[in-house]
Short mmCIF file of C-alpha atoms and ligand atoms in Angstrom, two decimals:
data_model
loop_
_atom_site.label_atom_id
_atom_site.label_comp_id
_atom_site.label_asym_id
_atom_site.label_seq_id
_atom_site.Cartn_x
_atom_site.Cartn_y
_atom_site.Cartn_z
CA MET Y 1 144.98 78.68 94.02
CA VAL Y 2 144.34 81.97 91.75
CA VAL Y 3 141.01 83.38 93.13
CA SER Y 4 139.55 85.45 90.14
CA ARG Y 5 135.87 86.82 89.25
CA SER Y 6 135.44 84.08 86.74
CA LEU Y 7 135.67 81.64 89.33
CA PHE Y 8 132.26 83.35 90.32
CA ASP Y 9 130.95 82.13 86.76
CA GLU Y 10 132.32 78.49 87.62
CA VAL Y 11 130.56 78.04 91.18
CA MET Y 12 128.57 80.00 91.88
CA VAL Y 13 124.74 80.25 91.50
CA PRO Y 14 124.22 83.12 88.88
CA ASN Y 15 121.65 84.88 90.38
CA TYR Y 16 124.11 88.27 90.86
CA ALA Y 17 126.29 89.85 88.57
CA PRO Y 18 129.29 91.01 90.35
CA ALA Y 19 131.41 93.98 88.86
CA GLN Y 20 134.99 92.03 87.61
CA ILE Y 21 137.05 93.64 90.56
CA ILE Y 22 137.05 91.78 93.85
CA PRO Y 23 137.67 93.91 96.60
CA VAL Y 24 139.63 92.12 99.67
CA LYS Y 25 140.75 94.90 101.92
CA GLY Y 26 138.77 97.97 103.58
CA GLN Y 27 139.26 100.44 105.71
CA GLY Y 28 137.31 103.44 106.32
CA SER Y 29 135.34 104.88 103.80
CA LYS Y 30 138.64 103.34 100.99
CA LEU Y 31 138.20 99.73 99.28
CA TRP Y 32 141.31 97.86 97.80
CA ASP Y 33 140.79 95.48 95.25
CA GLN Y 34 143.21 92.42 94.59
CA ALA Y 35 145.47 94.53 92.12
CA GLY Y 36 145.76 97.17 94.81
CA LYS Y 37 143.68 99.69 93.11
CA GLU Y 38 141.92 101.70 95.79
CA TYR Y 39 138.27 102.95 95.26
CA ILE Y 40 136.33 105.62 97.59
CA ASP Y 41 133.69 103.94 98.69
CA PHE Y 42 130.37 105.50 97.93
CA ALA Y 43 128.45 102.19 98.24
CA GLY Y 44 128.81 101.27 101.66
CA GLY Y 45 127.45 97.67 101.09
CA ILE Y 46 124.10 99.02 100.16
CA ALA Y 47 123.08 100.89 103.36
CA VAL Y 48 124.61 98.23 105.36
CA ASN Y 49 128.58 99.88 106.62
CA CYS Y 50 127.05 102.67 108.68
CA LEU Y 51 130.95 103.29 110.19
CA GLY Y 52 132.42 101.91 107.36
CA HIS Y 53 134.89 98.96 106.83
CA CYS Y 54 136.64 97.51 109.77
CA HIS Y 55 135.57 100.48 112.63
CA PRO Y 56 137.60 99.80 115.66
CA ALA Y 57 135.10 99.74 117.73
CA LEU Y 58 133.10 96.83 115.71
CA VAL Y 59 135.99 95.10 114.79
CA SER Y 60 136.99 95.38 119.10
CA ALA Y 61 133.28 94.63 119.85
CA LEU Y 62 134.20 91.30 117.34
CA LYS Y 63 137.33 90.07 118.77
CA GLU Y 64 136.23 90.66 122.51
CA GLN Y 65 132.99 88.09 121.35
CA ALA Y 66 134.86 86.18 119.44
CA ASP Y 67 137.18 84.98 122.42
CA LYS Y 68 133.83 84.85 124.82
CA LEU Y 69 130.92 82.23 123.24
CA TRP Y 70 129.35 82.27 119.71
CA HIS Y 71 126.32 80.66 119.38
CA LEU Y 72 123.98 79.24 121.80
CA SER Y 73 120.77 79.49 119.78
CA ASN Y 74 117.22 80.11 121.55
CA VAL Y 75 117.15 77.83 124.13
CA LEU Y 76 119.12 79.68 125.81
CA THR Y 77 119.59 83.56 126.05
CA ASN Y 78 122.27 85.46 125.99
CA GLU Y 79 123.98 88.96 127.46
CA PRO Y 80 124.82 90.52 124.19
CA ALA Y 81 121.17 90.08 122.57
CA LEU Y 82 119.77 91.63 125.82
CA LEU Y 83 122.11 94.18 126.21
CA LEU Y 84 121.20 95.46 122.84
CA ALA Y 85 117.49 94.56 123.14
CA LYS Y 86 117.27 96.51 126.01
CA ALA Y 87 119.60 99.69 123.64
CA LEU Y 88 117.21 99.15 120.97
CA VAL Y 89 113.91 99.61 123.69
CA ASP Y 90 115.48 102.54 125.43
CA THR Y 91 116.82 104.56 122.36
CA THR Y 92 112.85 104.15 120.53
CA PHE Y 93 108.90 103.67 120.79
CA ALA Y 94 109.80 100.01 121.63
CA GLU Y 95 109.16 97.38 124.17
CA LYS Y 96 110.03 93.95 122.96
CA VAL Y 97 112.27 93.00 120.72
CA TYR Y 98 112.93 90.12 118.14
CA PHE Y 99 115.92 89.79 116.55
CA ALA Y 100 116.00 87.78 112.72
CA ASN Y 101 119.69 87.58 110.64
CA SER Y 102 118.44 89.77 107.80
CA GLY Y 103 115.99 92.85 106.90
CA ALA Y 104 113.42 90.10 104.86
CA GLU Y 105 113.43 87.79 108.22
CA ALA Y 106 112.97 90.87 110.38
CA ASN Y 107 110.02 91.59 107.69
CA GLU Y 108 108.54 88.02 107.77
CA ALA Y 109 108.50 88.11 111.86
CA ALA Y 110 106.72 91.81 111.08
CA LEU Y 111 104.16 90.74 108.52
CA LYS Y 112 103.14 86.78 110.65
CA LEU Y 113 102.86 88.83 114.28
CA ALA Y 114 100.33 91.41 112.50
CA ARG Y 115 98.56 88.92 111.34
CA ARG Y 116 98.39 86.72 114.48
CA TYR Y 117 97.40 89.83 116.23
CA ALA Y 118 94.77 91.22 113.81
CA LYS Y 119 93.55 87.28 114.24
CA ASP Y 120 93.75 87.06 117.66
CA LYS Y 121 92.04 90.19 118.41
CA TYR Y 122 89.83 90.66 115.16
CA GLY Y 123 88.84 87.31 113.95
CA GLU Y 124 90.23 85.84 110.54
CA HIS Y 125 88.77 88.00 108.35
CA LYS Y 126 91.10 90.99 109.23
CA ASP Y 127 94.36 89.34 107.36
CA GLN Y 128 94.42 91.88 104.41
CA ILE Y 129 98.18 93.66 104.07
CA ILE Y 130 98.66 96.77 102.10
CA SER Y 131 101.71 97.74 100.99
CA PHE Y 132 103.20 100.53 98.15
CA LYS Y 133 103.82 100.37 95.00
CA GLN Y 134 107.54 100.44 94.05
CA GLY Y 135 108.43 98.85 97.45
CA PHE Y 136 111.25 96.59 98.43
CA HIS Y 137 110.96 94.35 101.45
CA GLY Y 138 113.27 91.69 100.92
CA ARG Y 139 113.02 88.22 99.22
CA THR Y 140 111.34 85.66 101.18
CA PHE Y 141 107.97 84.63 99.32
CA PHE Y 142 106.08 86.55 101.66
CA THR Y 143 108.35 89.68 102.14
CA VAL Y 144 109.11 89.71 98.01
CA THR Y 145 104.95 89.17 97.20
CA VAL Y 146 104.46 92.48 99.74
CA GLY Y 147 106.91 94.51 97.73
CA GLY Y 148 105.84 96.64 95.32
CA GLN Y 149 107.73 94.90 92.42
CA PRO Y 150 105.62 91.72 90.49
CA ALA Y 151 109.09 91.36 88.34
CA TYR Y 152 110.25 90.25 91.65
CA SER Y 153 107.92 88.10 92.85
CA ASP Y 154 106.46 86.11 89.38
CA GLY Y 155 107.37 83.10 88.00
CA PHE Y 156 107.18 81.69 91.79
CA GLY Y 157 104.29 79.33 91.42
CA PRO Y 158 101.20 80.55 93.80
CA LYS Y 159 102.09 83.54 95.71
CA PRO Y 160 101.02 84.25 99.62
CA GLU Y 161 96.97 86.13 99.65
CA GLY Y 162 95.63 88.65 100.73
CA ILE Y 163 98.32 91.30 100.01
CA GLU Y 164 97.42 95.01 97.99
CA HIS Y 165 99.76 97.46 96.64
CA ALA Y 166 98.48 101.50 96.71
CA GLU Y 167 100.38 104.20 95.35
CA PHE Y 168 103.57 105.79 97.50
CA ASN Y 169 102.79 109.22 98.88
CA ASN Y 170 99.35 109.11 97.27
CA LEU Y 171 96.91 108.97 100.53
CA ASP Y 172 93.24 108.35 98.54
CA SER Y 173 94.37 105.24 96.31
CA LEU Y 174 95.59 103.87 100.38
CA LYS Y 175 92.14 104.73 101.52
CA ALA Y 176 90.33 103.07 98.33
CA LEU Y 177 92.40 99.71 99.46
CA ILE Y 178 92.16 100.21 103.53
CA SER Y 179 89.04 98.92 105.01
CA ALA Y 180 88.01 96.71 108.42
CA ASN Y 181 89.78 93.77 107.21
CA THR Y 182 93.26 95.21 106.42
CA CYS Y 183 95.24 94.16 109.75
CA ALA Y 184 98.66 96.48 108.65
CA VAL Y 185 100.17 98.83 106.19
CA MET Y 186 103.56 98.19 105.81
CA VAL Y 187 105.90 101.30 104.51
CA GLU Y 188 109.31 102.38 104.20
CA PRO Y 189 109.86 105.87 105.53
CA MET Y 190 112.15 106.91 102.38
CA GLN Y 191 111.50 104.03 98.92
CA GLY Y 192 115.65 102.72 98.92
CA GLU Y 193 115.15 100.70 96.13
CA GLY Y 194 112.58 101.95 94.70
CA GLY Y 195 115.06 104.93 93.68
CA VAL Y 196 115.15 107.30 96.77
CA VAL Y 197 111.99 108.20 97.40
CA PRO Y 198 111.07 109.73 100.88
CA ALA Y 199 107.40 109.69 101.98
CA THR Y 200 106.06 113.46 102.39
CA ASN Y 201 104.80 114.18 105.83
CA GLU Y 202 101.42 114.58 105.14
CA PHE Y 203 101.30 111.08 103.92
CA ILE Y 204 102.72 109.89 106.62
CA ARG Y 205 100.68 110.88 108.93
CA GLY Y 206 98.07 110.58 106.59
CA VAL Y 207 98.79 106.74 107.01
CA ARG Y 208 98.47 106.88 110.62
CA GLU Y 209 95.36 107.97 110.86
CA LEU Y 210 94.30 105.29 108.62
CA CYS Y 211 95.24 102.19 110.48
CA ASP Y 212 94.48 103.87 113.31
CA LYS Y 213 90.64 104.60 111.86
CA HIS Y 214 90.47 100.96 110.84
CA ASN Y 215 92.74 99.10 113.21
CA ALA Y 216 95.40 98.38 111.06
CA LEU Y 217 99.37 98.29 112.16
CA LEU Y 218 101.08 100.26 110.76
CA ILE Y 219 105.07 98.81 109.84
CA PHE Y 220 107.75 100.97 109.35
CA ASP Y 221 110.48 98.92 107.22
CA GLU Y 222 113.43 100.79 108.67
CA VAL Y 223 115.78 98.27 107.10
CA GLN Y 224 117.37 100.97 104.57
CA THR Y 225 116.95 104.23 106.70
CA GLY Y 226 117.02 102.80 110.04
CA VAL Y 227 120.36 103.49 112.28
CA GLY Y 228 121.40 107.25 111.56
CA ARG Y 229 121.12 106.65 108.03
CA THR Y 230 119.05 109.82 107.59
CA GLY Y 231 120.13 111.55 110.44
CA GLU Y 232 118.06 110.29 113.13
CA LEU Y 233 118.44 107.13 114.56
CA TYR Y 234 115.30 106.48 112.96
CA ALA Y 235 113.72 107.89 110.32
CA TYR Y 236 110.17 107.34 111.75
CA MET Y 237 111.77 110.06 114.50
CA ALA Y 238 112.43 112.95 111.63
CA TYR Y 239 108.50 112.66 110.92
CA GLY Y 240 106.99 112.27 114.54
CA VAL Y 241 105.04 109.52 113.68
CA THR Y 242 104.86 106.49 115.50
CA PRO Y 243 104.49 103.00 114.22
CA ASP Y 244 103.12 99.67 115.67
CA ILE Y 245 105.52 97.57 114.50
CA LEU Y 246 109.56 98.30 112.98
CA THR Y 247 111.86 96.45 110.86
CA THR Y 248 115.80 97.51 111.21
CA ALA Y 249 118.38 95.41 109.90
CA LYS Y 250 121.59 96.69 107.43
CA ALA Y 251 122.88 99.08 109.32
CA LEU Y 252 122.42 97.28 112.69
CA GLY Y 253 125.21 95.24 112.62
CA GLY Y 254 127.79 97.53 110.61
CA GLY Y 255 129.05 94.58 108.38
CA PHE Y 256 127.74 91.66 110.52
CA PRO Y 257 124.37 90.16 109.65
CA ILE Y 258 121.10 91.16 112.10
CA GLY Y 259 117.95 92.11 111.93
CA ALA Y 260 115.33 93.28 114.59
CA MET Y 261 111.44 93.45 114.71
CA LEU Y 262 110.74 96.55 117.33
CA THR Y 263 106.55 96.88 118.95
CA THR Y 264 105.50 96.98 121.27
CA THR Y 265 103.90 94.87 124.79
CA GLU Y 266 100.81 94.80 123.71
CA ILE Y 267 101.00 93.73 119.99
CA ALA Y 268 104.28 91.27 120.90
CA LYS Y 269 102.59 89.23 123.13
CA HIS Y 270 100.62 87.48 120.39
CA LEU Y 271 103.88 86.06 119.50
CA VAL Y 272 103.32 83.38 122.04
CA VAL Y 273 106.19 80.53 122.23
CA GLY Y 274 106.33 78.49 119.50
CA THR Y 275 104.84 80.57 117.08
CA HIS Y 276 107.87 81.82 115.33
CA GLY Y 277 111.78 81.54 115.59
CA SER Y 278 114.75 80.99 114.25
CA THR Y 279 118.31 79.18 114.96
CA TYR Y 280 120.68 82.32 114.60
CA GLY Y 281 118.33 85.36 115.47
CA GLY Y 282 119.68 87.57 118.38
CA ASN Y 283 123.37 85.43 118.14
CA PRO Y 284 125.45 86.75 120.07
CA LEU Y 285 128.89 87.94 117.80
CA ALA Y 286 125.82 89.43 115.93
CA CYS Y 287 125.03 91.44 119.09
CA ALA Y 288 127.81 92.12 120.39
CA VAL Y 289 128.51 94.10 117.26
CA ALA Y 290 125.38 95.20 116.88
CA LEU Y 291 125.79 97.00 120.08
CA ALA Y 292 128.60 98.30 119.17
CA ALA Y 293 127.42 100.14 116.03
CA VAL Y 294 124.22 101.41 118.12
CA ASP Y 295 125.99 102.99 120.88
CA THR Y 296 128.69 104.52 118.36
CA VAL Y 297 126.07 106.11 115.74
CA ASN Y 298 123.61 107.70 118.26
CA THR Y 299 125.64 110.32 119.27
CA PRO Y 300 125.03 113.64 118.74
CA ALA Y 301 128.55 113.66 116.85
CA VAL Y 302 127.54 111.23 114.20
CA LEU Y 303 124.25 111.74 113.65
CA ASN Y 304 124.76 116.18 113.17
CA GLY Y 305 127.44 115.01 111.21
CA VAL Y 306 124.95 112.65 108.91
CA HIS Y 307 123.34 116.24 108.21
CA SER Y 308 126.55 118.20 107.13
CA LYS Y 309 128.14 115.15 105.25
CA ALA Y 310 125.05 115.31 102.91
CA ALA Y 311 125.27 118.59 102.26
CA LEU Y 312 128.27 118.21 100.87
CA PHE Y 313 127.18 115.40 98.99
CA LYS Y 314 124.51 117.93 97.69
CA GLN Y 315 126.78 120.30 96.78
CA GLU Y 316 128.87 118.51 94.79
CA LEU Y 317 126.36 116.47 93.03
CA GLN Y 318 125.31 120.02 92.47
CA ARG Y 319 129.24 121.32 91.03
CA ILE Y 320 129.16 118.45 88.94
CA ASN Y 321 125.53 119.12 87.25
CA ASP Y 322 126.41 122.64 86.52
CA LYS Y 323 129.03 121.11 84.39
CA TYR Y 324 127.38 118.03 82.73
CA PRO Y 325 124.21 118.73 82.96
CA ILE Y 326 122.83 115.27 83.65
CA PHE Y 327 120.60 115.36 86.81
CA SER Y 328 117.05 116.49 87.06
CA GLU Y 329 117.33 115.79 90.65
CA VAL Y 330 118.95 114.94 94.07
CA ARG Y 331 116.86 113.76 96.49
CA GLY Y 332 116.80 111.64 99.37
CA MET Y 333 117.36 111.93 103.39
CA GLY Y 334 120.69 112.03 105.54
CA LEU Y 335 123.21 110.44 103.61
CA LEU Y 336 121.12 108.17 101.38
CA ILE Y 337 120.96 110.35 98.32
CA GLY Y 338 119.38 109.43 94.76
CA ALA Y 339 120.57 111.43 92.28
CA VAL Y 340 117.54 111.10 88.98
CA LEU Y 341 119.42 110.84 85.08
CA ASN Y 342 117.52 113.81 82.85
CA ALA Y 343 115.92 112.46 80.42
CA ASP Y 344 118.84 112.39 77.39
CA TYR Y 345 121.08 110.39 79.97
CA ALA Y 346 117.16 107.92 80.70
CA GLY Y 347 118.59 104.11 81.84
CA LYS Y 348 122.17 104.69 82.06
CA ALA Y 349 122.65 104.58 85.81
CA ARG Y 350 124.34 101.28 85.68
CA ASP Y 351 126.90 102.60 83.00
CA ILE Y 352 127.72 105.58 85.71
CA MET Y 353 128.17 102.64 88.38
CA LEU Y 354 129.99 101.08 86.02
CA ALA Y 355 132.05 103.90 84.68
CA GLY Y 356 132.35 105.14 88.62
CA ALA Y 357 134.46 101.58 89.97
CA GLU Y 358 136.69 102.69 86.64
CA HIS Y 359 137.71 106.17 88.07
CA GLY Y 360 137.96 104.38 91.19
CA VAL Y 361 134.46 105.23 93.06
CA MET Y 362 131.84 103.44 94.19
CA THR Y 363 128.01 103.68 93.92
CA LEU Y 364 124.23 101.92 93.29
CA VAL Y 365 121.95 102.33 91.54
CA ALA Y 366 117.92 101.99 92.84
CA GLY Y 367 116.42 101.26 89.23
CA MET Y 368 117.94 102.16 85.57
CA ASN Y 369 117.38 105.95 86.20
CA VAL Y 370 118.47 106.87 89.80
CA VAL Y 371 122.63 106.81 91.09
CA ARG Y 372 122.31 105.70 94.74
CA PHE Y 373 125.14 106.83 97.56
CA ALA Y 374 125.01 105.28 101.24
CA PRO Y 375 128.28 106.60 102.27
CA SER Y 376 129.83 105.40 105.53
CA LEU Y 377 127.83 107.78 108.23
CA VAL Y 378 131.20 109.28 109.35
CA ILE Y 379 133.03 109.00 105.55
CA PRO Y 380 135.65 111.61 105.89
CA ASP Y 381 134.67 115.11 104.25
CA ALA Y 382 137.92 114.50 102.10
CA ASP Y 383 136.93 111.44 100.99
CA ILE Y 384 133.80 112.65 100.00
CA ILE Y 385 135.26 115.54 98.10
CA GLU Y 386 138.00 112.94 96.87
CA GLY Y 387 135.33 110.35 95.77
CA MET Y 388 133.07 113.18 93.63
CA ALA Y 389 136.53 113.83 91.61
CA ARG Y 390 136.46 110.71 90.69
CA PHE Y 391 132.45 110.97 90.18
CA GLU Y 392 133.28 114.00 88.17
CA GLN Y 393 135.67 111.97 85.74
CA ALA Y 394 132.44 108.97 85.31
CA ILE Y 395 130.49 111.57 84.53
CA ALA Y 396 132.29 112.90 81.99
CA GLN Y 397 132.96 109.84 80.29
CA VAL Y 398 129.52 109.17 80.15
CA VAL Y 399 128.20 112.19 78.56
CA ALA Y 400 131.28 111.99 76.10
CA ALA Y 401 130.10 108.23 75.21
CA THR Y 402 126.53 109.07 74.54
CA PRO Y 403 125.34 110.68 71.07
CA ALA Y 404 123.57 114.45 71.30
CA LYS Y 405 120.37 114.27 70.55
CA GLN Y 406 119.07 116.09 67.76
CA ALA Y 407 116.91 118.95 68.70
C1 PLP E 511 113.44 98.59 102.51
C2 PLP E 511 114.42 97.43 102.92
N1 PLP E 511 113.47 96.12 103.45
C3 PLP E 511 114.35 95.41 103.30
C4 PLP E 511 115.49 94.31 102.55
C5 PLP E 511 115.59 93.24 102.84
O1 PLP E 511 116.61 92.80 103.34
P1 PLP E 511 117.94 91.95 103.43
O2 PLP E 511 118.23 91.91 102.08
O3 PLP E 511 118.63 92.20 104.52
O4 PLP E 511 117.07 90.51 103.46
C6 PLP E 511 116.20 95.56 102.06
C7 PLP E 511 117.29 95.71 101.11
O5 PLP E 511 117.93 96.11 100.07
C8 PLP E 511 115.50 97.06 102.12
O6 PLP E 511 116.34 97.64 101.67
#
């Protein structure tokens, strides 16, 4: 049977609009499509493929576990889940771990835990959740409502209640909403989907103080920033501010679906037997791969490499921008980088991404005005240089196709 892009339109629910090409093979930071065309991958499966494609450590962990044990459910525990939980506890603030299958599920668990903790400790009235405009926390109905983009949560009937949105990087806006009724504040240390916007140090410290003042739990959604992306194992480490609950997914499995919620013993104890669960959460295959991913990423060589590779990315983007002034700002932390289009190219991020694919480089967008890069944390420098040469061709194409603004 011929597998072609048209089959997608025939048999798939139309909620995605994938590119016309279908990649069939990946190795390191390169992908190849059905026609054998090569692409440099600066997208990394949206910040998932932290070690690129088919990294030997992940392949061997998966193969080894595949021969041993695939699934038990949480009626029984398993060795890979316990080893991964121990590794996460040993390397972070956390004392307890809950496993899920995705970022949204990890966040769902975090939000339910925060509500239950507050109810048990302070009473029913303490149920308000505050998050931030333009934030993104997943697509379950609870998490998408906590997310700060109504376009994603509208149109599905009555929403979960008790959720309010403050302005990101604006403490006064949070101060105006937070009160004794607030059970939790959920925030991304750097908004990813919302445009690659890092939180300021002052903001993160201020959010922590306000949570402490009002007995609200601080939840860091590190689904996109976690597992080395920013050059620390978790971004909170760079801010020096410790959350009460942290969620992680995406890069945790390096491409194998897994999510986790990390917290303290004191908070975790409120999620007693029967209050929450998942059939697949803590699946041995997922946990074996994730353990290999965490062990491989959490080394000075990989984490320091993130900083030097990020500097090379930014240098290359600056070089391109000197030739074709198209970006007003290049921002981000570590290898989550956003190149913000200036007014002349407003709305063209998707055109640039598509032109990039034509020229053999995969990028992402974060909204209409930001081209986003979330490559492998171990991408070879030579692939960065080659990918940027291709990206430059894509920019040249878009610049040539954009009518010059009249002065
Ligand atoms: C910060 C953040 N939280 C949660 C999610 C949802 O993760 P998933 O798509 O695995 O449910 C995402 C996905 O982009 C994310 O960036």
